[in-house]
Amino acid sequence: MTLPPHEVWMKRALALAERGRFSVSPNPMVGACVVSRGKLVGSGFHEKFGGPHAEPNALAKAGKKARGATLYVTLEPCATWQKTPPCAPHIKEKGIKKVVIGCLDPNPSNRGKGVRFLREQGIAVKIGILEDEVRRQNEGFFKYMTEKRSFVTLKMAQTLDGKIATREGLSRWISSPPSREFVHKLRASHEAILVGKNTFYQDDPRLTVPKNSRSLAAGKPWKIVMISARGWSSKARIFEDSRLTILVFPEKDLKKIVKKAEAQKGTLMLLPVKEKHGRIEVRELLRKLALLGVTKLLVEGGGELAWSFLEAGCVDRAFWILAPKIFGGRAAKTSVEGLGVKTPDQAFLFKTVKMTRSGDDWIFEGTFHKK
């Protein structure tokens, strides 16, 4: 089926925007196309944080051909000075006659201002072309702008009876090789991966991603580990590559952790976070990570960690890998533990996005459904 022209060019702009993943965060990925008489005369994307936006990059390539043309841009052009000059006046100066926008900017300081400026200048504006795709591409940026925290994906691999380890604490391997490959790719689509202290101390994870992934070339995803005053071993596998490792711990343990860190080699960051009832404050942690530029976070770990994020209302998407195995055992760990809900009507609800076969496993993908 042939797509309408607006969608054709917006898809091209979306593809351009994707090239900025891992290099523009916490800014959004944005792509732009300049089209004159049905032909592309210029294109560009936001290439790096603090650099020129997609619109001036595309307009520069179009040159004089921009006059009288249509500009397709995935996100609303900015109308205020930030790290770079505003794009909306530049669009006017170049003689663009029409601007087609995927989605309005969620940033309150700019939302609607770019559109208003363009219309006041006599430029035709159309909004909402492939808006859902734009939002999905920049879900981390949208979450940060609306809730001041990272967008969280919770991933879990479990048996048919909900176990994530045997009664002896062994978990390798619950899922099939294709599912483990899926997880490596999933990690590569995020800016950081977080594991809880139980997973760190018991499993000694490496949090690997495919060697040819674009994220790895950009030094991502960062490795985030929650620890206790017990500290860590300098031989832990988490330190085997050069990606940044962030150690998260209660503020009260700061002096002990700093002393331990002085002897640690590698790229390391310490992140003290407040506690409540003996647990790290999840929302404060996500706020601090977002300020560091982590807008998309993958959470991997045990049932206690999963419960903490669910209880805090901070799980946006879930990937549940279901292996056709049964471990059994009263003492065997389950995928979500913690206190749990009192009644079935208090259950955390997820809207099914899709179910995928992976080797002998099934992978559930769902988005959190607010009641």
mmCIF file of C-alpha atoms in Angstrom:
data_model
loop_
_atom_site.group_PDB
_atom_site.id
_atom_site.type_symbol
_atom_site.label_atom_id
_atom_site.label_comp_id
_atom_site.label_asym_id
_atom_site.label_seq_id
_atom_site.Cartn_x
_atom_site.Cartn_y
_atom_site.Cartn_z
ATOM 1 C CA MET A 1 0.000 0.000 0.000
ATOM 2 C CA THR A 2 1.336 3.420 -0.993
ATOM 3 C CA LEU A 3 1.724 5.848 1.906
ATOM 4 C CA PRO A 4 0.445 9.445 1.714
ATOM 5 C CA PRO A 5 3.265 11.900 0.821
ATOM 6 C CA HIS A 6 3.312 13.444 4.303
ATOM 7 C CA GLU A 7 3.932 10.031 5.872
ATOM 8 C CA VAL A 8 6.600 9.128 3.324
ATOM 9 C CA TRP A 9 8.676 12.175 4.185
ATOM 10 C CA MET A 10 8.023 11.902 7.923
ATOM 11 C CA LYS A 11 9.251 8.300 7.878
ATOM 12 C CA ARG A 12 12.409 9.514 6.172
ATOM 13 C CA ALA A 13 12.802 12.179 8.853
ATOM 14 C CA LEU A 14 12.305 9.539 11.568
ATOM 15 C CA ALA A 15 15.018 7.371 10.022
ATOM 16 C CA LEU A 16 17.368 10.362 10.013
ATOM 17 C CA ALA A 17 16.531 11.140 13.640
ATOM 18 C CA GLU A 18 17.458 7.595 14.653
ATOM 19 C CA ARG A 19 21.045 8.271 13.626
ATOM 20 C CA GLY A 20 21.366 10.548 16.642
ATOM 21 C CA ARG A 21 20.574 7.827 19.185
ATOM 22 C CA PHE A 22 23.169 7.605 21.990
ATOM 23 C CA SER A 23 24.838 10.877 20.950
ATOM 24 C CA VAL A 24 22.156 13.515 21.663
ATOM 25 C CA SER A 25 20.731 12.389 25.013
ATOM 26 C CA PRO A 26 19.220 13.908 27.099
ATOM 27 C CA ASN A 27 18.076 15.944 24.088
ATOM 28 C CA PRO A 28 15.532 14.324 21.750
ATOM 29 C CA MET A 29 16.365 12.643 18.454
ATOM 30 C CA VAL A 30 15.065 14.855 15.631
ATOM 31 C CA GLY A 31 15.188 14.498 11.867
ATOM 32 C CA ALA A 32 14.218 16.949 9.128
ATOM 33 C CA CYS A 33 13.642 16.905 5.369
ATOM 34 C CA VAL A 34 13.262 19.889 3.018
ATOM 35 C CA VAL A 35 11.013 19.011 0.078
ATOM 36 C CA SER A 36 10.415 21.154 -3.017
ATOM 37 C CA ARG A 37 7.998 20.101 -5.762
ATOM 38 C CA GLY A 38 7.959 16.555 -4.474
ATOM 39 C CA LYS A 39 11.744 16.185 -4.374
ATOM 40 C CA LEU A 40 14.134 16.101 -1.442
ATOM 41 C CA VAL A 41 16.463 19.113 -1.584
ATOM 42 C CA GLY A 42 17.983 18.904 1.896
ATOM 43 C CA SER A 43 17.976 16.728 4.994
ATOM 44 C CA GLY A 44 19.600 16.585 8.397
ATOM 45 C CA PHE A 45 19.333 15.408 11.973
ATOM 46 C CA HIS A 46 20.400 16.416 15.461
ATOM 47 C CA GLU A 47 23.845 14.815 15.530
ATOM 48 C CA LYS A 48 25.198 15.447 19.010
ATOM 49 C CA PHE A 49 24.265 17.009 22.329
ATOM 50 C CA GLY A 50 24.925 20.759 22.225
ATOM 51 C CA GLY A 51 25.301 20.744 18.436
ATOM 52 C CA PRO A 52 23.043 22.290 15.757
ATOM 53 C CA HIS A 53 19.491 21.003 15.588
ATOM 54 C CA ALA A 54 18.029 19.009 12.703
ATOM 55 C CA GLU A 55 16.315 21.991 11.051
ATOM 56 C CA PRO A 56 19.385 24.213 10.451
ATOM 57 C CA ASN A 57 21.354 21.162 9.301
ATOM 58 C CA ALA A 58 18.683 20.320 6.714
ATOM 59 C CA LEU A 59 18.209 23.947 5.631
ATOM 60 C CA ALA A 60 21.960 24.413 5.169
ATOM 61 C CA LYS A 61 22.029 21.496 2.726
ATOM 62 C CA ALA A 62 18.980 22.815 0.890
ATOM 63 C CA GLY A 63 20.511 26.262 0.459
ATOM 64 C CA LYS A 64 18.515 28.525 -1.880
ATOM 65 C CA LYS A 65 16.187 25.629 -2.759
ATOM 66 C CA ALA A 66 14.604 25.974 0.678
ATOM 67 C CA ARG A 67 12.697 29.083 -0.420
ATOM 68 C CA GLY A 68 9.077 28.151 -1.011
ATOM 69 C CA ALA A 69 9.664 24.534 0.074
ATOM 70 C CA THR A 70 8.049 22.364 2.749
ATOM 71 C CA LEU A 71 9.970 21.366 5.855
ATOM 72 C CA TYR A 72 9.198 18.014 7.474
ATOM 73 C CA VAL A 73 10.455 17.722 11.039
ATOM 74 C CA THR A 74 9.737 15.024 13.617
ATOM 75 C CA LEU A 75 9.481 17.357 16.616
ATOM 76 C CA GLU A 76 8.196 20.923 16.929
ATOM 77 C CA PRO A 77 10.920 23.482 16.077
ATOM 78 C CA CYS A 78 12.183 25.405 19.095
ATOM 79 C CA ALA A 79 11.362 29.092 19.453
ATOM 80 C CA THR A 80 13.559 29.916 22.444
ATOM 81 C CA TRP A 81 17.297 30.233 22.995
ATOM 82 C CA GLN A 82 18.841 27.263 24.792
ATOM 83 C CA LYS A 83 22.274 25.838 23.927
ATOM 84 C CA THR A 84 21.736 26.863 20.300
ATOM 85 C CA PRO A 85 19.767 29.637 18.551
ATOM 86 C CA PRO A 86 16.019 29.031 18.096
ATOM 87 C CA CYS A 87 15.051 27.167 14.924
ATOM 88 C CA ALA A 88 11.666 28.768 14.220
ATOM 89 C CA PRO A 89 13.064 32.220 13.191
ATOM 90 C CA HIS A 90 15.699 30.472 11.063
ATOM 91 C CA ILE A 91 12.951 28.599 9.210
ATOM 92 C CA LYS A 92 11.276 31.929 8.445
ATOM 93 C CA GLU A 93 14.536 33.485 7.236
ATOM 94 C CA LYS A 94 15.114 30.641 4.768
ATOM 95 C CA GLY A 95 11.738 31.180 3.133
ATOM 96 C CA ILE A 96 10.023 27.902 4.063
ATOM 97 C CA LYS A 97 6.289 28.110 3.197
ATOM 98 C CA LYS A 98 4.972 25.085 5.057
ATOM 99 C CA VAL A 99 6.117 23.041 8.050
ATOM 100 C CA VAL A 100 4.829 19.516 8.710
ATOM 101 C CA ILE A 101 5.475 18.375 12.295
ATOM 102 C CA GLY A 102 5.333 14.898 13.771
ATOM 103 C CA CYS A 103 4.649 15.927 17.356
ATOM 104 C CA LEU A 104 4.550 18.987 19.600
ATOM 105 C CA ASP A 105 7.510 19.481 21.921
ATOM 106 C CA PRO A 106 6.752 18.090 25.429
ATOM 107 C CA ASN A 107 9.134 20.652 26.936
ATOM 108 C CA PRO A 108 6.861 23.176 28.737
ATOM 109 C CA SER A 109 9.272 26.010 27.932
ATOM 110 C CA ASN A 110 8.739 25.505 24.195
ATOM 111 C CA ARG A 111 5.531 23.505 23.725
ATOM 112 C CA GLY A 112 3.327 25.305 21.197
ATOM 113 C CA LYS A 113 5.619 28.328 20.939
ATOM 114 C CA GLY A 114 7.349 27.164 17.776
ATOM 115 C CA VAL A 115 4.036 26.488 16.033
ATOM 116 C CA ARG A 116 2.594 29.811 17.167
ATOM 117 C CA PHE A 117 5.617 31.751 15.893
ATOM 118 C CA LEU A 118 5.523 30.043 12.500
ATOM 119 C CA ARG A 119 1.823 30.684 12.018
ATOM 120 C CA GLU A 120 2.188 34.312 13.065
ATOM 121 C CA GLN A 121 4.794 34.625 10.294
ATOM 122 C CA GLY A 122 2.327 33.346 7.706
ATOM 123 C CA ILE A 123 3.849 29.869 7.453
ATOM 124 C CA ALA A 124 1.363 27.002 7.115
ATOM 125 C CA VAL A 125 1.732 24.341 9.815
ATOM 126 C CA LYS A 126 0.404 20.787 9.969
ATOM 127 C CA ILE A 127 0.829 18.731 13.165
ATOM 128 C CA GLY A 128 0.462 15.074 14.100
ATOM 129 C CA ILE A 129 1.976 13.095 11.214
ATOM 130 C CA LEU A 130 3.132 9.707 12.595
ATOM 131 C CA GLU A 131 2.929 11.170 16.086
ATOM 132 C CA ASP A 132 2.889 7.780 17.822
ATOM 133 C CA GLU A 133 6.137 6.801 16.092
ATOM 134 C CA VAL A 134 7.784 10.070 17.110
ATOM 135 C CA ARG A 135 6.703 9.566 20.714
ATOM 136 C CA ARG A 136 7.980 5.998 20.754
ATOM 137 C CA GLN A 137 11.330 7.041 19.290
ATOM 138 C CA ASN A 138 11.755 9.680 21.996
ATOM 139 C CA GLU A 139 9.922 7.986 24.870
ATOM 140 C CA GLY A 140 12.821 8.693 27.208
ATOM 141 C CA PHE A 141 12.788 12.423 26.434
ATOM 142 C CA PHE A 142 9.009 12.602 26.790
ATOM 143 C CA LYS A 143 9.147 10.819 30.159
ATOM 144 C CA TYR A 144 11.841 13.172 31.424
ATOM 145 C CA MET A 145 9.909 16.243 30.304
ATOM 146 C CA THR A 146 6.628 15.095 31.867
ATOM 147 C CA GLU A 147 7.802 13.291 35.027
ATOM 148 C CA LYS A 148 11.458 14.348 35.445
ATOM 149 C CA ARG A 149 12.691 10.751 35.487
ATOM 150 C CA SER A 150 14.078 8.050 33.211
ATOM 151 C CA PHE A 151 11.766 5.864 31.114
ATOM 152 C CA VAL A 152 11.979 2.402 32.683
ATOM 153 C CA THR A 153 11.821 -0.981 30.989
ATOM 154 C CA LEU A 154 11.639 -3.964 33.335
ATOM 155 C CA LYS A 155 12.978 -7.252 31.961
ATOM 156 C CA MET A 156 12.544 -10.623 33.590
ATOM 157 C CA ALA A 157 13.175 -14.263 32.597
ATOM 158 C CA GLN A 158 11.190 -16.894 34.498
ATOM 159 C CA THR A 159 9.979 -20.471 34.441
ATOM 160 C CA LEU A 160 6.334 -21.490 34.011
ATOM 161 C CA ASP A 161 5.945 -21.453 37.798
ATOM 162 C CA GLY A 162 7.390 -17.945 38.081
ATOM 163 C CA LYS A 163 10.848 -18.891 39.361
ATOM 164 C CA ILE A 164 13.984 -16.934 38.465
ATOM 165 C CA ALA A 165 16.375 -19.327 40.208
ATOM 166 C CA THR A 166 16.424 -22.762 41.789
ATOM 167 C CA ARG A 167 16.262 -23.311 45.555
ATOM 168 C CA GLU A 168 20.081 -23.181 45.500
ATOM 169 C CA GLY A 169 20.001 -19.768 43.815
ATOM 170 C CA LEU A 170 21.156 -21.019 40.395
ATOM 171 C CA SER A 171 19.706 -19.248 37.361
ATOM 172 C CA ARG A 172 21.923 -20.115 34.368
ATOM 173 C CA TRP A 173 20.200 -20.713 32.135
ATOM 174 C CA ILE A 174 16.442 -20.249 32.411
ATOM 175 C CA SER A 175 15.913 -18.884 28.915
ATOM 176 C CA SER A 176 16.982 -20.256 25.537
ATOM 177 C CA PRO A 177 19.992 -18.991 23.498
ATOM 178 C CA PRO A 178 17.715 -16.971 21.133
ATOM 179 C CA SER A 179 16.162 -15.279 24.180
ATOM 180 C CA ARG A 180 19.559 -14.433 25.619
ATOM 181 C CA GLU A 181 20.521 -12.929 22.267
ATOM 182 C CA PHE A 182 17.291 -10.907 22.385
ATOM 183 C CA VAL A 183 18.258 -9.576 25.825
ATOM 184 C CA HIS A 184 21.695 -8.483 24.562
ATOM 185 C CA LYS A 185 20.004 -6.506 21.786
ATOM 186 C CA LEU A 186 17.471 -5.094 24.239
ATOM 187 C CA ARG A 187 20.307 -3.809 26.412
ATOM 188 C CA ALA A 188 21.881 -2.154 23.385
ATOM 189 C CA SER A 189 18.704 -0.105 22.823
ATOM 190 C CA HIS A 190 18.983 1.557 26.245
ATOM 191 C CA GLU A 191 21.331 4.160 27.651
ATOM 192 C CA ALA A 192 21.926 2.290 30.896
ATOM 193 C CA ILE A 193 21.228 -1.042 32.614
ATOM 194 C CA LEU A 194 20.460 -1.318 36.319
ATOM 195 C CA VAL A 195 20.843 -4.420 38.490
ATOM 196 C CA GLY A 196 20.091 -4.829 42.182
ATOM 197 C CA LYS A 197 22.590 -5.731 44.863
ATOM 198 C CA ASN A 198 21.423 -9.350 45.150
ATOM 199 C CA THR A 199 21.984 -9.903 41.436
ATOM 200 C CA PHE A 200 25.356 -8.144 41.590
ATOM 201 C CA TYR A 201 26.686 -10.114 44.555
ATOM 202 C CA GLN A 202 25.244 -13.513 43.596
ATOM 203 C CA ASP A 203 25.462 -13.574 39.781
ATOM 204 C CA ASP A 204 28.504 -11.347 39.120
ATOM 205 C CA PRO A 205 26.953 -10.050 35.847
ATOM 206 C CA ARG A 206 28.815 -8.470 32.945
ATOM 207 C CA LEU A 207 25.790 -6.835 31.265
ATOM 208 C CA THR A 208 27.161 -7.495 27.804
ATOM 209 C CA VAL A 209 25.760 -6.193 24.526
ATOM 210 C CA PRO A 210 26.473 -7.221 20.909
ATOM 211 C CA LYS A 211 30.027 -6.263 19.918
ATOM 212 C CA ASN A 212 28.885 -4.500 16.736
ATOM 213 C CA SER A 213 26.130 -2.427 18.390
ATOM 214 C CA ARG A 214 26.031 1.336 17.886
ATOM 215 C CA SER A 215 25.500 1.802 21.601
ATOM 216 C CA LEU A 216 28.807 0.155 22.437
ATOM 217 C CA ALA A 217 30.617 2.409 19.990
ATOM 218 C CA ALA A 218 29.177 5.356 21.935
ATOM 219 C CA GLY A 219 30.243 3.905 25.302
ATOM 220 C CA LYS A 220 26.703 2.820 26.177
ATOM 221 C CA PRO A 221 24.804 1.364 27.857
ATOM 222 C CA TRP A 222 26.241 2.440 31.181
ATOM 223 C CA LYS A 223 26.280 -0.203 33.911
ATOM 224 C CA ILE A 224 24.437 0.766 37.096
ATOM 225 C CA VAL A 225 24.748 -1.400 40.186
ATOM 226 C CA MET A 226 22.987 -1.059 43.506
ATOM 227 C CA ILE A 227 25.330 -2.008 46.355
ATOM 228 C CA SER A 228 25.447 -2.058 50.157
ATOM 229 C CA ALA A 229 28.109 -0.955 52.624
ATOM 230 C CA ARG A 230 29.697 -4.350 51.925
ATOM 231 C CA GLY A 231 31.262 -2.753 48.853
ATOM 232 C CA TRP A 232 32.469 -4.809 45.911
ATOM 233 C CA SER A 233 35.285 -6.920 44.580
ATOM 234 C CA SER A 234 37.744 -5.201 42.259
ATOM 235 C CA LYS A 235 37.636 -8.414 40.206
ATOM 236 C CA ALA A 236 33.886 -8.173 39.608
ATOM 237 C CA ARG A 237 33.043 -8.820 35.958
ATOM 238 C CA ILE A 238 31.098 -5.556 35.779
ATOM 239 C CA PHE A 239 34.472 -3.753 35.501
ATOM 240 C CA GLU A 240 35.821 -5.829 32.613
ATOM 241 C CA ASP A 241 35.068 -3.267 29.891
ATOM 242 C CA SER A 242 35.568 0.487 29.660
ATOM 243 C CA ARG A 243 31.921 1.529 29.835
ATOM 244 C CA LEU A 244 31.033 3.764 32.778
ATOM 245 C CA THR A 245 29.995 1.902 35.929
ATOM 246 C CA ILE A 246 27.739 3.765 38.362
ATOM 247 C CA LEU A 247 27.504 2.450 41.922
ATOM 248 C CA VAL A 248 24.254 3.321 43.685
ATOM 249 C CA PHE A 249 24.160 3.106 47.480
ATOM 250 C CA PRO A 250 22.466 4.661 50.554
ATOM 251 C CA GLU A 251 23.718 8.135 51.479
ATOM 252 C CA LYS A 252 24.619 6.917 54.985
ATOM 253 C CA ASP A 253 27.325 4.666 53.502
ATOM 254 C CA LEU A 254 29.055 7.454 51.570
ATOM 255 C CA LYS A 255 32.297 7.558 53.600
ATOM 256 C CA LYS A 256 32.803 3.784 53.428
ATOM 257 C CA ILE A 257 32.108 3.648 49.693
ATOM 258 C CA VAL A 258 34.376 6.606 48.873
ATOM 259 C CA LYS A 259 37.266 4.994 50.762
ATOM 260 C CA LYS A 260 36.731 1.752 48.854
ATOM 261 C CA ALA A 261 36.482 3.557 45.502
ATOM 262 C CA GLU A 262 39.847 5.266 45.904
ATOM 263 C CA ALA A 263 41.597 1.990 45.075
ATOM 264 C CA GLN A 264 39.284 0.971 42.216
ATOM 265 C CA LYS A 265 40.586 1.214 38.670
ATOM 266 C CA GLY A 266 38.393 1.998 35.655
ATOM 267 C CA THR A 267 35.663 4.498 34.883
ATOM 268 C CA LEU A 268 33.556 4.694 38.019
ATOM 269 C CA MET A 269 30.877 7.053 39.348
ATOM 270 C CA LEU A 270 29.410 7.055 42.847
ATOM 271 C CA LEU A 271 25.739 7.925 43.247
ATOM 272 C CA PRO A 272 24.437 8.195 46.837
ATOM 273 C CA VAL A 273 20.632 8.111 47.131
ATOM 274 C CA LYS A 274 18.273 8.638 50.057
ATOM 275 C CA GLU A 275 16.553 5.687 51.693
ATOM 276 C CA LYS A 276 13.004 5.191 52.944
ATOM 277 C CA HIS A 277 12.126 2.242 55.183
ATOM 278 C CA GLY A 278 15.518 0.715 54.457
ATOM 279 C CA ARG A 279 15.171 0.910 50.659
ATOM 280 C CA ILE A 280 16.625 3.227 48.026
ATOM 281 C CA GLU A 281 14.138 5.914 46.937
ATOM 282 C CA VAL A 282 13.373 4.784 43.385
ATOM 283 C CA ARG A 283 12.002 8.099 42.124
ATOM 284 C CA GLU A 284 14.985 10.043 43.461
ATOM 285 C CA LEU A 285 17.323 7.559 41.797
ATOM 286 C CA LEU A 286 15.535 7.913 38.447
ATOM 287 C CA ARG A 287 15.557 11.692 38.739
ATOM 288 C CA LYS A 288 19.324 11.720 39.347
ATOM 289 C CA LEU A 289 19.955 9.318 36.477
ATOM 290 C CA ALA A 290 17.888 11.475 34.119
ATOM 291 C CA LEU A 291 19.958 14.512 35.110
ATOM 292 C CA LEU A 292 23.050 12.498 34.142
ATOM 293 C CA GLY A 293 21.523 11.949 30.694
ATOM 294 C CA VAL A 294 19.963 8.519 31.222
ATOM 295 C CA THR A 295 16.495 8.893 29.705
ATOM 296 C CA LYS A 296 16.018 5.175 28.886
ATOM 297 C CA LEU A 297 16.841 2.660 31.605
ATOM 298 C CA LEU A 298 16.646 -1.140 31.481
ATOM 299 C CA VAL A 299 16.097 -2.753 34.877
ATOM 300 C CA GLU A 300 17.313 -6.336 35.283
ATOM 301 C CA GLY A 301 17.507 -8.185 38.546
ATOM 302 C CA GLY A 302 15.555 -10.073 41.148
ATOM 303 C CA GLY A 303 12.058 -10.009 42.551
ATOM 304 C CA GLU A 304 12.761 -7.438 45.276
ATOM 305 C CA LEU A 305 14.110 -4.932 42.766
ATOM 306 C CA ALA A 306 11.165 -5.539 40.439
ATOM 307 C CA TRP A 307 8.718 -4.963 43.279
ATOM 308 C CA SER A 308 10.463 -1.725 44.319
ATOM 309 C CA PHE A 309 10.042 -0.233 40.847
ATOM 310 C CA LEU A 310 6.453 -1.457 40.481
ATOM 311 C CA GLU A 311 5.493 -0.191 43.928
ATOM 312 C CA ALA A 312 6.981 3.222 43.103
ATOM 313 C CA GLY A 313 4.884 3.383 39.906
ATOM 314 C CA CYS A 314 8.039 3.579 37.821
ATOM 315 C CA VAL A 315 7.737 0.750 35.293
ATOM 316 C CA ASP A 316 6.722 1.930 31.829
ATOM 317 C CA ARG A 317 7.355 -1.176 29.728
ATOM 318 C CA ALA A 318 7.913 -4.834 30.571
ATOM 319 C CA PHE A 319 9.563 -7.698 28.719
ATOM 320 C CA TRP A 320 8.787 -11.050 30.348
ATOM 321 C CA ILE A 321 10.563 -14.119 29.008
ATOM 322 C CA LEU A 322 8.630 -17.280 29.812
ATOM 323 C CA ALA A 323 10.580 -20.550 29.574
ATOM 324 C CA PRO A 324 8.720 -23.907 29.405
ATOM 325 C CA LYS A 325 10.380 -25.194 32.579
ATOM 326 C CA ILE A 326 9.317 -25.752 36.185
ATOM 327 C CA PHE A 327 11.731 -25.373 39.109
ATOM 328 C CA GLY A 328 9.344 -25.576 42.056
ATOM 329 C CA GLY A 329 10.519 -25.013 45.611
ATOM 330 C CA ARG A 330 9.098 -22.832 48.375
ATOM 331 C CA ALA A 331 12.456 -21.159 48.839
ATOM 332 C CA ALA A 332 13.127 -20.583 45.137
ATOM 333 C CA LYS A 333 13.057 -16.914 44.190
ATOM 334 C CA THR A 334 10.148 -15.606 42.109
ATOM 335 C CA SER A 335 10.124 -12.845 39.485
ATOM 336 C CA VAL A 336 8.317 -10.305 41.696
ATOM 337 C CA GLU A 337 8.523 -10.470 45.470
ATOM 338 C CA GLY A 338 8.301 -7.694 48.043
ATOM 339 C CA LEU A 339 5.090 -7.189 49.991
ATOM 340 C CA GLY A 340 2.751 -7.726 47.050
ATOM 341 C CA VAL A 341 -0.780 -6.392 46.624
ATOM 342 C CA LYS A 342 -3.615 -7.154 49.042
ATOM 343 C CA THR A 343 -6.399 -7.906 46.569
ATOM 344 C CA PRO A 344 -6.598 -8.881 42.868
ATOM 345 C CA ASP A 345 -8.126 -5.535 41.927
ATOM 346 C CA GLN A 346 -4.893 -3.843 43.101
ATOM 347 C CA ALA A 347 -2.822 -5.733 40.525
ATOM 348 C CA PHE A 348 -0.423 -3.807 38.308
ATOM 349 C CA LEU A 349 -1.906 -3.946 34.816
ATOM 350 C CA PHE A 350 -0.030 -4.097 31.521
ATOM 351 C CA LYS A 351 -1.417 -3.675 28.042
ATOM 352 C CA THR A 352 -0.136 -6.407 25.738
ATOM 353 C CA VAL A 353 1.894 -5.020 22.849
ATOM 354 C CA LYS A 354 2.887 -8.394 21.436
ATOM 355 C CA MET A 355 3.863 -11.986 22.202
ATOM 356 C CA THR A 356 6.867 -13.384 20.332
ATOM 357 C CA ARG A 357 8.216 -16.918 20.026
ATOM 358 C CA SER A 358 11.930 -17.140 20.899
ATOM 359 C CA GLY A 359 13.393 -20.628 20.603
ATOM 360 C CA ASP A 360 11.302 -22.670 23.029
ATOM 361 C CA ASP A 361 10.381 -19.530 24.995
ATOM 362 C CA TRP A 362 7.713 -16.870 24.687
ATOM 363 C CA ILE A 363 8.476 -13.173 25.150
ATOM 364 C CA PHE A 364 5.735 -10.877 26.415
ATOM 365 C CA GLU A 365 6.009 -7.150 25.699
ATOM 366 C CA GLY A 366 3.602 -4.838 27.478
ATOM 367 C CA THR A 367 3.197 -1.207 28.483
ATOM 368 C CA PHE A 368 1.990 -0.145 31.902
ATOM 369 C CA HIS A 369 -1.743 0.480 31.961
ATOM 370 C CA LYS A 370 -2.800 3.209 34.380
ATOM 371 C CA LYS A 371 -6.103 2.498 36.109
#
